[in-house]
Short mmCIF file of C-alpha atoms in Angstrom, two decimals:
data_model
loop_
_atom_site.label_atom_id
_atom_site.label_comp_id
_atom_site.label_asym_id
_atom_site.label_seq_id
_atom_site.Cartn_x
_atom_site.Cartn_y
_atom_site.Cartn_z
CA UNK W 1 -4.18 36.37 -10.22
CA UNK W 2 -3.44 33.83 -7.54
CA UNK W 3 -1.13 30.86 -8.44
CA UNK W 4 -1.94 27.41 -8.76
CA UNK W 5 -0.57 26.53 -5.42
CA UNK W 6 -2.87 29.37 -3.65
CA UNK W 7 -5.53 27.89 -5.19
CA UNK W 8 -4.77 24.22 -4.26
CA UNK W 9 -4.27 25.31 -0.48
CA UNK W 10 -7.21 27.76 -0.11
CA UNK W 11 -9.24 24.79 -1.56
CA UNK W 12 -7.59 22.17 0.60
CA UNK W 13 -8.45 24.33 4.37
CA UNK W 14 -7.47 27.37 5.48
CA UNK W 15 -4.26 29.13 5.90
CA UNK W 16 -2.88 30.38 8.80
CA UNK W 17 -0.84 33.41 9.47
CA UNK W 18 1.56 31.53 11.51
CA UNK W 19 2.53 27.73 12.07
CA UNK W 20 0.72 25.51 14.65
CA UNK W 21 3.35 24.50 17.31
CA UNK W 22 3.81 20.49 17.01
CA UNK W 23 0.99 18.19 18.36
CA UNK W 24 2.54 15.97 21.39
CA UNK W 25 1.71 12.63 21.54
CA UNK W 26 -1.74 11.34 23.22
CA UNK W 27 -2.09 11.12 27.13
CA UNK W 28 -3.62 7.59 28.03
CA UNK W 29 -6.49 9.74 29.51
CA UNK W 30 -6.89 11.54 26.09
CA UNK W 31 -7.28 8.28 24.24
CA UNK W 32 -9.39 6.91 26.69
CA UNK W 33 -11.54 10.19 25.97
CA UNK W 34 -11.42 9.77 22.71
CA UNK W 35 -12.34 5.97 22.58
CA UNK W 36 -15.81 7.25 25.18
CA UNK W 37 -16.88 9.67 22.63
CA UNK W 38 -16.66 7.63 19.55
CA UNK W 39 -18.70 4.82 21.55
CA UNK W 40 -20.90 7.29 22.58
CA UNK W 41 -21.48 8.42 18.96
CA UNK W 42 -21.93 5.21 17.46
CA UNK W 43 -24.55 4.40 19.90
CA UNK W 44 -26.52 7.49 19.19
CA UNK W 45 -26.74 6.49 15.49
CA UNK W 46 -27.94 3.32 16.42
CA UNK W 47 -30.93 5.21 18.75
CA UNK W 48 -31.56 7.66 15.46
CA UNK W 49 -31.70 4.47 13.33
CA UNK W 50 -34.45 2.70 16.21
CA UNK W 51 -35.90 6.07 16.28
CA UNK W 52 -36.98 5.83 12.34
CA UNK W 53 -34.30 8.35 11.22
CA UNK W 54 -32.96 11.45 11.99
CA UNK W 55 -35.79 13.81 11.89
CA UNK W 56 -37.72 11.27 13.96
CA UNK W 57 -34.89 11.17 17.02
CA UNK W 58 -34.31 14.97 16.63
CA UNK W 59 -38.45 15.21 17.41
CA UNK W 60 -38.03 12.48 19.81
CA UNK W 61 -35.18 14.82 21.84
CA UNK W 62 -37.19 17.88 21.44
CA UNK W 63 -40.23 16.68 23.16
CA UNK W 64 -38.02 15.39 26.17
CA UNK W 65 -36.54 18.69 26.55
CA UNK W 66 -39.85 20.30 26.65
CA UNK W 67 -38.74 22.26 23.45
CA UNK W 68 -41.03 20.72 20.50
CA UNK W 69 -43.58 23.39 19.56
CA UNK W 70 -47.05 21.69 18.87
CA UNK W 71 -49.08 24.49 18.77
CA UNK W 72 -51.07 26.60 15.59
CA UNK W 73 -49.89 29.88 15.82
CA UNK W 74 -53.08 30.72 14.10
CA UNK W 75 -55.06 29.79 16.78
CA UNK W 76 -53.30 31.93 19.37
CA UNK W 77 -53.95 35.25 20.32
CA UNK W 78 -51.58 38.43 19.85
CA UNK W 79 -49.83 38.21 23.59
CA UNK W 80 -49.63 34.39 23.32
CA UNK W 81 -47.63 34.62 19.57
CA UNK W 82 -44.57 36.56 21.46
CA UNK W 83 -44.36 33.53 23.94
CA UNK W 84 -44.62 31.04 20.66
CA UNK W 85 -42.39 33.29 18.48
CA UNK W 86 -39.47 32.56 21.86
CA UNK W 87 -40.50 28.98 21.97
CA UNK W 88 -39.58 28.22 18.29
CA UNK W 89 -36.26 29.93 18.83
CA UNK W 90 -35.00 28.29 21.56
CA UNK W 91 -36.65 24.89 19.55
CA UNK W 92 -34.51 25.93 16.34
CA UNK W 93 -31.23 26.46 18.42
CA UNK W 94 -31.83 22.72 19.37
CA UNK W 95 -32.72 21.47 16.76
CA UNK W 96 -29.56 22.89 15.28
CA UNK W 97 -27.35 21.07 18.00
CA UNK W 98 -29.13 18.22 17.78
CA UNK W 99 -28.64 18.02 14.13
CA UNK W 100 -25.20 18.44 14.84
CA UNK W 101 -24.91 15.60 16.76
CA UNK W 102 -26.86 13.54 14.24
CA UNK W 103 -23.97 14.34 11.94
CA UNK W 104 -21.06 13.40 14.31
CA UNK W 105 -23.15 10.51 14.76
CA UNK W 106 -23.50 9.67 11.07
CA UNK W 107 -19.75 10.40 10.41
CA UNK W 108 -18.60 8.13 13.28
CA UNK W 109 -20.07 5.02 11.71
CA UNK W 110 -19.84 6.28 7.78
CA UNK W 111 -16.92 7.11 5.73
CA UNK W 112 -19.22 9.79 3.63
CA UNK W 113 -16.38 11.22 1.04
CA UNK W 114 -12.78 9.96 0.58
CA UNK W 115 -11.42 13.01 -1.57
CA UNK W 116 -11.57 14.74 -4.81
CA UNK W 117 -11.44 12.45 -7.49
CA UNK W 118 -12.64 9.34 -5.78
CA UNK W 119 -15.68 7.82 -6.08
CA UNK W 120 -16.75 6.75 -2.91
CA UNK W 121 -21.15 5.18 -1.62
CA UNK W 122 -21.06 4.07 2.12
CA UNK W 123 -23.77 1.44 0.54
CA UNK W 124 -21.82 -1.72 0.04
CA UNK W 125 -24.44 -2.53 -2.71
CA UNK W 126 -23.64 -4.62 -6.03
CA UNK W 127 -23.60 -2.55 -9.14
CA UNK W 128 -22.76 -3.25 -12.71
CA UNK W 129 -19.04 -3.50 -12.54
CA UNK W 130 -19.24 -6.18 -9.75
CA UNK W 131 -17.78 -9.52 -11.72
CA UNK W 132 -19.91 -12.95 -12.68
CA UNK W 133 -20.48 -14.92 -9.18
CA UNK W 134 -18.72 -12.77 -7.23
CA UNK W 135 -19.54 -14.30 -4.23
CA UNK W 136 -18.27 -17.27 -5.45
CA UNK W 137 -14.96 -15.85 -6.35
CA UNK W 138 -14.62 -14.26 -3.51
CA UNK W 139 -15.14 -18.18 -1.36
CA UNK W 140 -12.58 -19.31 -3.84
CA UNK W 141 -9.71 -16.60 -2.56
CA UNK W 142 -10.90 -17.31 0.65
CA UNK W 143 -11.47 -13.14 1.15
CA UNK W 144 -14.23 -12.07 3.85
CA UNK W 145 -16.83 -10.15 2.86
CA UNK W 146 -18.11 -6.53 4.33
CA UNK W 147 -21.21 -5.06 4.37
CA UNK W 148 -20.14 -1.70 5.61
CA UNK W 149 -17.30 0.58 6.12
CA UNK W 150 -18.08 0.12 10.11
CA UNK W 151 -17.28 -3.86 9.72
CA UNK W 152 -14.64 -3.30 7.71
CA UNK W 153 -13.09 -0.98 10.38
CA UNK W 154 -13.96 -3.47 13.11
CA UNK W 155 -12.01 -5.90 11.62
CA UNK W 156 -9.07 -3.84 11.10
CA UNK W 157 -8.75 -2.94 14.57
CA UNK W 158 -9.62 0.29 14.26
CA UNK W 159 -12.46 2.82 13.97
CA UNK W 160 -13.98 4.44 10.60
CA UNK W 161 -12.54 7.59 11.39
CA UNK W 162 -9.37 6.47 11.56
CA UNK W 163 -9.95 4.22 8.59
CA UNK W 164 -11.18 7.41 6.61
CA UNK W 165 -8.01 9.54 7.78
CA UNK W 166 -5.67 6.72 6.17
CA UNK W 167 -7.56 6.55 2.96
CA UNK W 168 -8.28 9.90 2.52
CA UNK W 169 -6.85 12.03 -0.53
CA UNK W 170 -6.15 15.37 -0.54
CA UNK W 171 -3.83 16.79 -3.22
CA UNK W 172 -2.52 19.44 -0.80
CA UNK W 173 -1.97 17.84 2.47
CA UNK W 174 -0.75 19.32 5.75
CA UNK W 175 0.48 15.87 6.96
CA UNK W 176 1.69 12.84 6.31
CA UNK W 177 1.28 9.26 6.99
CA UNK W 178 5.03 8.55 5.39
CA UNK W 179 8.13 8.15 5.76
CA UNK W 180 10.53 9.48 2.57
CA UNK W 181 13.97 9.01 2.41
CA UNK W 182 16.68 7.93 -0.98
CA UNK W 183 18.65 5.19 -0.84
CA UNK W 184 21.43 5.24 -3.93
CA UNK W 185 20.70 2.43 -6.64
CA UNK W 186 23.38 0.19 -8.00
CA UNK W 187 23.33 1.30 -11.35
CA UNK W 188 23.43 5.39 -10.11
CA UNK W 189 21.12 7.78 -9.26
CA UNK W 190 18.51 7.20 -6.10
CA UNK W 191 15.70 5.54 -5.45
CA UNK W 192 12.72 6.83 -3.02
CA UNK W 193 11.56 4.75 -0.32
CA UNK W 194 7.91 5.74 1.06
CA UNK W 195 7.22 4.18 4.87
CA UNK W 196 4.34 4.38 6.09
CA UNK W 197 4.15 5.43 9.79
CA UNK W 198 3.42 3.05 12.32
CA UNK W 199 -0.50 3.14 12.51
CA UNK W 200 -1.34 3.16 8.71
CA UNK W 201 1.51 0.37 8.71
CA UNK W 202 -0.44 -2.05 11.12
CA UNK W 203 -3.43 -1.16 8.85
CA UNK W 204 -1.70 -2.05 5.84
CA UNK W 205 -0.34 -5.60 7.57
CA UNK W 206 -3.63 -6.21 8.36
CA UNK W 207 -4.76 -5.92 4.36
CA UNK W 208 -1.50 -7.97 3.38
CA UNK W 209 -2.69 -10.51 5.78
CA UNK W 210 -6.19 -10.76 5.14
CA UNK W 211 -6.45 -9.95 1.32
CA UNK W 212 -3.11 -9.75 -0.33
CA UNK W 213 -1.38 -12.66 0.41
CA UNK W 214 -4.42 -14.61 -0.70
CA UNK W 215 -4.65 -13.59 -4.28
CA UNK W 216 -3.21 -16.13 -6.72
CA UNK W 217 0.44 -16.02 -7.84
CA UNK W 218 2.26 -16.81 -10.85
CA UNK W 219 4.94 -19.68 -10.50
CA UNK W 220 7.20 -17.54 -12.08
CA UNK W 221 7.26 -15.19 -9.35
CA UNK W 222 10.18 -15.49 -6.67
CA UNK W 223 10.08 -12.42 -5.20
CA UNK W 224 9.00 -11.67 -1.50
CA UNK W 225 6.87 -15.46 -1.52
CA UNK W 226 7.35 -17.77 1.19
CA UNK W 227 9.47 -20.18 -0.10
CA UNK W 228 10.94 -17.93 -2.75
CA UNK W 229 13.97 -16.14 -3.20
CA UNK W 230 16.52 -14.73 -4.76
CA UNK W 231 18.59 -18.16 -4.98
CA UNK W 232 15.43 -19.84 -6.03
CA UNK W 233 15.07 -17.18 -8.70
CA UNK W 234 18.32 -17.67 -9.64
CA UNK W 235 18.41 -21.27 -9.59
CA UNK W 236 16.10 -21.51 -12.53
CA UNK W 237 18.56 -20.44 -15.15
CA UNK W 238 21.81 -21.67 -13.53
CA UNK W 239 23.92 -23.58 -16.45
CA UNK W 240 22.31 -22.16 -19.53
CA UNK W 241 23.85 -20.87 -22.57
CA UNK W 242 22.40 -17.67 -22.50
CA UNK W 243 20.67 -15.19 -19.71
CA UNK W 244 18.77 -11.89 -20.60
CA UNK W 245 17.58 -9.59 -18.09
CA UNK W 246 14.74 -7.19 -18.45
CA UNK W 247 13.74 -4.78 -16.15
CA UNK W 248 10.68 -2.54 -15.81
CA UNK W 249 10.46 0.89 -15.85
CA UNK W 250 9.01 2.47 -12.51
CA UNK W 251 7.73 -0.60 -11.72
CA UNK W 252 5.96 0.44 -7.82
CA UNK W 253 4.61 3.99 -9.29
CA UNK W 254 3.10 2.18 -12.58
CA UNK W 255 0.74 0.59 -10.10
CA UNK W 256 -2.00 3.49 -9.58
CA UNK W 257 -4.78 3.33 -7.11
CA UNK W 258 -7.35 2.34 -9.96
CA UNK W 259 -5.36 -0.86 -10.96
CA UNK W 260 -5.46 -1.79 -7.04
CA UNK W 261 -9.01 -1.14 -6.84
CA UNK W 262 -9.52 -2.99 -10.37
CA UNK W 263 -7.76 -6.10 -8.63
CA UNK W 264 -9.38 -6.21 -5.77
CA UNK W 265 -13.04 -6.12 -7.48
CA UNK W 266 -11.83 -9.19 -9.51
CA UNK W 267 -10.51 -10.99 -6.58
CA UNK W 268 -14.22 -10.90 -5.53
CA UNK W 269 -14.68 -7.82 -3.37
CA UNK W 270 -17.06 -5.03 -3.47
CA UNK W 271 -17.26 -2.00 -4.94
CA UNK W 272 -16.91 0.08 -1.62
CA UNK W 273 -13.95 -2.32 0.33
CA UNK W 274 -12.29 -2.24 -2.88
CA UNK W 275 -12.06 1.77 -3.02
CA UNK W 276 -11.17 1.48 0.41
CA UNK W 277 -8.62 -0.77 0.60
CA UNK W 278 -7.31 0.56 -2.74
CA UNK W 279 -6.54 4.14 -0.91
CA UNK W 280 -4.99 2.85 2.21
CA UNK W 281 -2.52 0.98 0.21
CA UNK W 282 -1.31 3.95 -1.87
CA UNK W 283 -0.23 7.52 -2.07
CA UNK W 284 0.65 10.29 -4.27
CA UNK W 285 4.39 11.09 -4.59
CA UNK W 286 4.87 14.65 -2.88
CA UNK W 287 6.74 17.60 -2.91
CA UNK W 288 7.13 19.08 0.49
CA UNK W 289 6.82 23.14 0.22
CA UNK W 290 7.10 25.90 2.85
CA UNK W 291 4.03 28.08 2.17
CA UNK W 292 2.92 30.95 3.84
CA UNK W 293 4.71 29.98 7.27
CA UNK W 294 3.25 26.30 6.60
CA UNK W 295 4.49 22.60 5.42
CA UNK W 296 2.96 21.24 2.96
CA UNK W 297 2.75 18.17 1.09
CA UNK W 298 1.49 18.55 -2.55
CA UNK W 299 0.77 15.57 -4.46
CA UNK W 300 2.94 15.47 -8.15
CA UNK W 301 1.51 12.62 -9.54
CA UNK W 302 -1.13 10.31 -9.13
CA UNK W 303 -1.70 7.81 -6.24
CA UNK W 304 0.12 4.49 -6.59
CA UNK W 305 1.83 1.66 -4.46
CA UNK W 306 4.52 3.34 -2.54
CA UNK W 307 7.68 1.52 -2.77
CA UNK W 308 8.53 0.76 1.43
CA UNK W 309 4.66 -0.03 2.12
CA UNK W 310 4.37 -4.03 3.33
CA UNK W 311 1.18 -4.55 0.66
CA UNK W 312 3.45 -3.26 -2.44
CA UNK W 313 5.32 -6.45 -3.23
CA UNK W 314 2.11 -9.06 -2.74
CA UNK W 315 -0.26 -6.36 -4.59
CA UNK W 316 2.29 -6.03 -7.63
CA UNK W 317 2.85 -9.93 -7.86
CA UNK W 318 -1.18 -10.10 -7.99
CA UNK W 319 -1.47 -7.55 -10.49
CA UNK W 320 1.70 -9.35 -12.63
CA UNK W 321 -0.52 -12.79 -12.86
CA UNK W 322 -1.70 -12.06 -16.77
CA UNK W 323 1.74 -10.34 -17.29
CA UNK W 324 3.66 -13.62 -15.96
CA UNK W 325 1.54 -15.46 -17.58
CA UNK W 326 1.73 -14.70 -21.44
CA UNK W 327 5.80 -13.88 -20.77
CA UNK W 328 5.71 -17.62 -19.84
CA UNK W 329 4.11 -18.49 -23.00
CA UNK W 330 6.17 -16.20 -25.16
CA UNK W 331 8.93 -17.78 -23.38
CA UNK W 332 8.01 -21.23 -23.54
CA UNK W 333 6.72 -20.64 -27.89
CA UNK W 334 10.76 -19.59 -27.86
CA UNK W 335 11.87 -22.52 -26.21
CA UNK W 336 12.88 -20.34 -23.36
CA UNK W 337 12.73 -20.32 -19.46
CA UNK W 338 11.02 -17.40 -17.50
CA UNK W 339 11.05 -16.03 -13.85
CA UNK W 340 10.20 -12.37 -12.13
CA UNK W 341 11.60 -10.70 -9.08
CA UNK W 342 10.17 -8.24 -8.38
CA UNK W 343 10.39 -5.95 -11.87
CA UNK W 344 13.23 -8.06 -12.49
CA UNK W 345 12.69 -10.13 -15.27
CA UNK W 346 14.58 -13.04 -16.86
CA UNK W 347 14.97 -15.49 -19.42
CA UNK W 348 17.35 -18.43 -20.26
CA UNK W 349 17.76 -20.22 -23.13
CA UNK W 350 19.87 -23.99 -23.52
CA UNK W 351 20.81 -25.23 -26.84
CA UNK W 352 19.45 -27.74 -28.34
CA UNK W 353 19.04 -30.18 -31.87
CA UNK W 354 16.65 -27.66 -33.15
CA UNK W 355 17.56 -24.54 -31.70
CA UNK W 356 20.89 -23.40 -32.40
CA UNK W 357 21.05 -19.82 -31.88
CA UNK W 358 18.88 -17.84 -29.13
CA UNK W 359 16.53 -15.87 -30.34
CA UNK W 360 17.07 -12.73 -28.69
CA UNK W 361 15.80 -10.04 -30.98
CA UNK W 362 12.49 -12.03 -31.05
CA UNK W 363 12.27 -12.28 -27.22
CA UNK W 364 13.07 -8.34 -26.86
CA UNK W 365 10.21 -7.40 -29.40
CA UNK W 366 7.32 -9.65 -27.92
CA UNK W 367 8.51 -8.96 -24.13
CA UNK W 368 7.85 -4.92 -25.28
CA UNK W 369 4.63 -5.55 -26.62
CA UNK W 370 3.24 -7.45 -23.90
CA UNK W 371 4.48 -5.06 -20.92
CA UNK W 372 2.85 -2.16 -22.55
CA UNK W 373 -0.38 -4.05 -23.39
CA UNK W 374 -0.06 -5.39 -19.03
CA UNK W 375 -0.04 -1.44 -18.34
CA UNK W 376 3.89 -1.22 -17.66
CA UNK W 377 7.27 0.13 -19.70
CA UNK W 378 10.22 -1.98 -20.63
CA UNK W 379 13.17 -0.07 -19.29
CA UNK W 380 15.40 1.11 -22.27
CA UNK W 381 18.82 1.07 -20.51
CA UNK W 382 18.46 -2.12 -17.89
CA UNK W 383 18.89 -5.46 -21.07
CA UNK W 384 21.29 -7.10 -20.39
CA UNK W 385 22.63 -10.26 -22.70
CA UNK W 386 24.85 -12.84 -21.11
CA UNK W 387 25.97 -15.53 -22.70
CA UNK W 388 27.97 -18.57 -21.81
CA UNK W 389 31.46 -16.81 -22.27
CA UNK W 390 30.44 -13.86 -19.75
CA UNK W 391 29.38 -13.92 -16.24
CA UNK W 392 25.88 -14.53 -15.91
CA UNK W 393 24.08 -13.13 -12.85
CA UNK W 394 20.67 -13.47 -12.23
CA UNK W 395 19.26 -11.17 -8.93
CA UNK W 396 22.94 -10.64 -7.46
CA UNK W 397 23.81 -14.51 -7.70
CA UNK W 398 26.49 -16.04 -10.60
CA UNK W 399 24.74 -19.03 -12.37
CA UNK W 400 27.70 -20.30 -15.05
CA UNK W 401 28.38 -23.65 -15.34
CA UNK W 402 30.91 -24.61 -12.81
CA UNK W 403 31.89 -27.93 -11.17
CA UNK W 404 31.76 -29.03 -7.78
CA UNK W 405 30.23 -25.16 -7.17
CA UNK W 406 26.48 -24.06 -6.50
CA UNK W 407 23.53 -23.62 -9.02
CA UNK W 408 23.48 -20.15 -7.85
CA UNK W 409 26.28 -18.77 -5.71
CA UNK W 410 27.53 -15.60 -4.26
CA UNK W 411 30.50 -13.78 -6.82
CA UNK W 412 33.77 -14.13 -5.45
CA UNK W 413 34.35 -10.81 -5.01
CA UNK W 414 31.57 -10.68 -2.28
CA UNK W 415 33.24 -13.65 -0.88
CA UNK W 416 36.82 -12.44 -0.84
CA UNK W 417 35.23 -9.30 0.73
CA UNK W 418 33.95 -10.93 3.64
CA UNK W 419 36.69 -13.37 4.40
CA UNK W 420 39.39 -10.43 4.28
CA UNK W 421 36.83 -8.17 6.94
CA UNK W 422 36.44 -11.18 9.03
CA UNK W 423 40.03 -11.63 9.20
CA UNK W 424 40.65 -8.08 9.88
CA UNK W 425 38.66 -8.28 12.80
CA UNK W 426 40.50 -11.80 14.16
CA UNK W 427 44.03 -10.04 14.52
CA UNK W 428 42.49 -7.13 16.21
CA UNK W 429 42.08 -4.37 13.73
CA UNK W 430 39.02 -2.63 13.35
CA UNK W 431 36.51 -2.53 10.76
CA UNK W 432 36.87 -0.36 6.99
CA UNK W 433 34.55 2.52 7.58
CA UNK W 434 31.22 2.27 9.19
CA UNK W 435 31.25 -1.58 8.82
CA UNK W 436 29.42 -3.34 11.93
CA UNK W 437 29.60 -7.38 12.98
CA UNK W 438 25.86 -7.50 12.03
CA UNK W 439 26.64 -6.52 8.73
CA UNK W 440 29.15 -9.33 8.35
CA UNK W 441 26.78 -11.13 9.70
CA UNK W 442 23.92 -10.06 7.32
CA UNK W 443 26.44 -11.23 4.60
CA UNK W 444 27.47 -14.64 6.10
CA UNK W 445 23.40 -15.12 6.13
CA UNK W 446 23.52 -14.57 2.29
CA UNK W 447 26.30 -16.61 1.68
CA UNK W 448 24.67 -19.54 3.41
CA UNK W 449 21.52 -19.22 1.46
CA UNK W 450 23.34 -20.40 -1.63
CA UNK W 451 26.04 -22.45 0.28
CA UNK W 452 25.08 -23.82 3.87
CA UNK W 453 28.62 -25.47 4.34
CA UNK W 454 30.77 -21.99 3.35
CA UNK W 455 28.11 -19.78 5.16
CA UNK W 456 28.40 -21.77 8.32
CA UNK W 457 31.93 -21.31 8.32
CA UNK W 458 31.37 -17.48 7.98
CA UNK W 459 28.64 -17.51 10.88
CA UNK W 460 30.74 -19.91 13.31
CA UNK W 461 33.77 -17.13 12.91
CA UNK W 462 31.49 -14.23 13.15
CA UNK W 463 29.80 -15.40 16.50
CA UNK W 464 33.21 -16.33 17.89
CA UNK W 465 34.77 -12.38 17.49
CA UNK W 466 31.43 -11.52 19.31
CA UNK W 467 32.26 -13.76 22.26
CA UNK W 468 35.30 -11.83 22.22
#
């Protein structure tokens, strides 16, 4: 009995006996090629649509090549049906080609089928699960609207082939269109970050541009917001008697292709440039296998936002609207503050007449609830309760009480770091490890978002060792 994995890759395309050698990149004369035949393709289907349709155009061809048979056989005598009988041949080898190019034709201008286990109409139709007014909603996001996959393409910058190739699913892949590498976490272990390469990655600018960045936001979201940052984050709690941090559980792969799709539709869009955009803004984690003398990417899980895509963070703060929004009002019925960055969550709470002891337990059970009802999982190791006697940091930054000091500011340690490799490099040694001047520099730039005087400092020493 074959395995599972046979019978993935046998499904997927063929296997062969040994490995193609790797593809070189296009000539300027191949794309240029390339670019001829798709125009020539698309303006074919436009002549089969003028002509009435495909079998009208494919008649149309025939009877310019001399090849449509008009005859009755029945009328013809016995030596004149072996000239018909070759007649209809050579008409049904054309009509074969020409059907052919029909096809091309149709498939240059049509996305047609976007994988096993999508739902996918090239009609960009309403249907039942289009919202109330949804052209209205879709004015009030400001979001363009698409009557076909072949706009939609246009204004992408790109054609629907190569629309269709990014959103495409296959569950046994001989490609890629990412990048995977692990970067360790703070707290242990790795994390995987999934880049997309650099076409899909203009594609996916181009939907964090157009769509994205235009759905509406939570105020209690700091993360990756113009305007917003860690120190603002941060800022929000600084002073208070007590800080708990929540984080959520595989917060990037919670985020399926469905819930995309599902937020898009209720922004306003269609079904079909939903789908669409949905797909070329996730992927399936993958295990990469050697098969057969082959790579292979097989999918392990289902399609979601890939954590190193540019549309992740603006998609997930979309998504976290309802989520922010009753963890504001649990917060607030608690007499608590709230803020998110990214799937880090936190709350503050200040004394007061009325309220003399925070009500943690309270806040831990409702914040549970209400992440699993939003679709996500509170993370059973990552609470953390700080109150006024420990160090309180909120996304990296210390926010006790402390005179004369920041709201939010760097921990000393970071700063005692820095001064001592600065230093280092002023007498002349060189730097611990690996360390580079653009990393001190990178960490200068951090320091002055909290504190512009101290960061200066760091910055106005760092750029004299480089005029060194």
């Amino acid at each position: 009995m074959a395995s599972k994995l046979e019978t993935m890759v046998s499904a997927a395309a063929p296997v062969e006996k040994e490995q193609p050698a790797p593809k070189s990149a296009p000539t300027e004369e191949q794309l240029a090629a390339r670019a001829k035949a798709h125009e020539e393709r698309v303006l074919r289907w436009k002549q089969v649509q003028e002509a009435g349709g495909a079998d009208e155009w494919i008649r149309g061809e025939l009877r310019k090549k001399g090849l449509l048979v008009e005859s009755d056989p029945s009328r013809l005598g016995d030596r004149e049906k072996g000239s018909f009988k070759e007649q209809k041949k050579a008409e049904a080898a054309e009509r074969r080609a020409l059907k052919k190019l029909v096809w091309d034709a149709y498939r240059a201008t049509h996305v047609v089928h976007l994988g096993v286990g999508v739902h996918w109409s090239d009609h960009f139709e309403a249907d039942r699960f289009d919202i109330e007014r949804r052209e209205d909603r879709l004015k009030a996001n400001d979001l363009p609207e698409y009557k076909d996959a072949e706009g939609l393409a246009k204004a992408m910058g790109i054609d629907v082939p190569t629309l269709r190739w990014f959103s495409y699913h296959r569950d046994v892949d001989a490609g890629t269109h990412y990048r995977r590498w692990q970067i360790p976490k703070r707290t242990g272990g790795s994390r995987t970050i999934t880049a997309p390469k650099r076409g899909l990655k203009a594609a996916q600018r181009w939907v964090l541009r157009n769509i994205a960045e235009k759905l509406p936001v939570h105020g209690a979201a700091h993360g990756f917001l113009s305007a917003r940052s860690i120190v603002t984050n941060a800022q929000v709690h600084a002073g208070a008697d007590v800080v708990v941090k929540v984080d959520v559980k595989d917060f990037f792969p919670t985020v399926t292709w469905r819930r995309v799709k599902g937020l898009f539709r209720k922004a306003g869009l269609n079904e079909a440039t939903a789908t669409m955009l949905a797909m070329v803004c996730t992927e399936a984690p993958r295990d990469v296998v050697e098969f057969r003398g082959r790579t292979l990417y097989v999918a392990s899980g289902p399609r979601a936002l890939p954590q190193g895509a540019p549309t992740s963070p603006a998609i997930t703060n979309a998504i976290c609207l309802r989520l922010d929004r009753r963890l504001s009002g649990l917060a607030r019925v608690l007499g608590m503050v709230y803020t998110r960055y990214a799937d880090d969550l936190t709350f503050s709470w200040r004394k007061s007449d009325d309220r003399a002891k925070a009500p943690v337990g309270a806040l831990l059970g409702g914040v549970k609830k209400i992440l699993r009802a939003e679709g996500f999982v509170l993370h059973p190791d990552k609470t953390t309760v700080m109150r006024d006697g420990d160090r309180q940091k909120v996304t990296g930054l210390v926010v006790n009480k402390a005179e004369g000091q920041p709201a939010a500011r760097v921990p000393r340690e970071t700063l005692r770091k820095l001064r001592a490799a600065i230093k280092n490099r002023e007498l002349g040694r060189p730097g611990k490890g690996d360390e580079t001047i653009d990393q001190l520099k990178g960490m200068a730039a951090f320091v002055f978002m909290c504190d512009a005087k101290k960061g200066q400092a760091f910055l106005d020493r760092i750029a004299k060792l480089e005029g060194k």
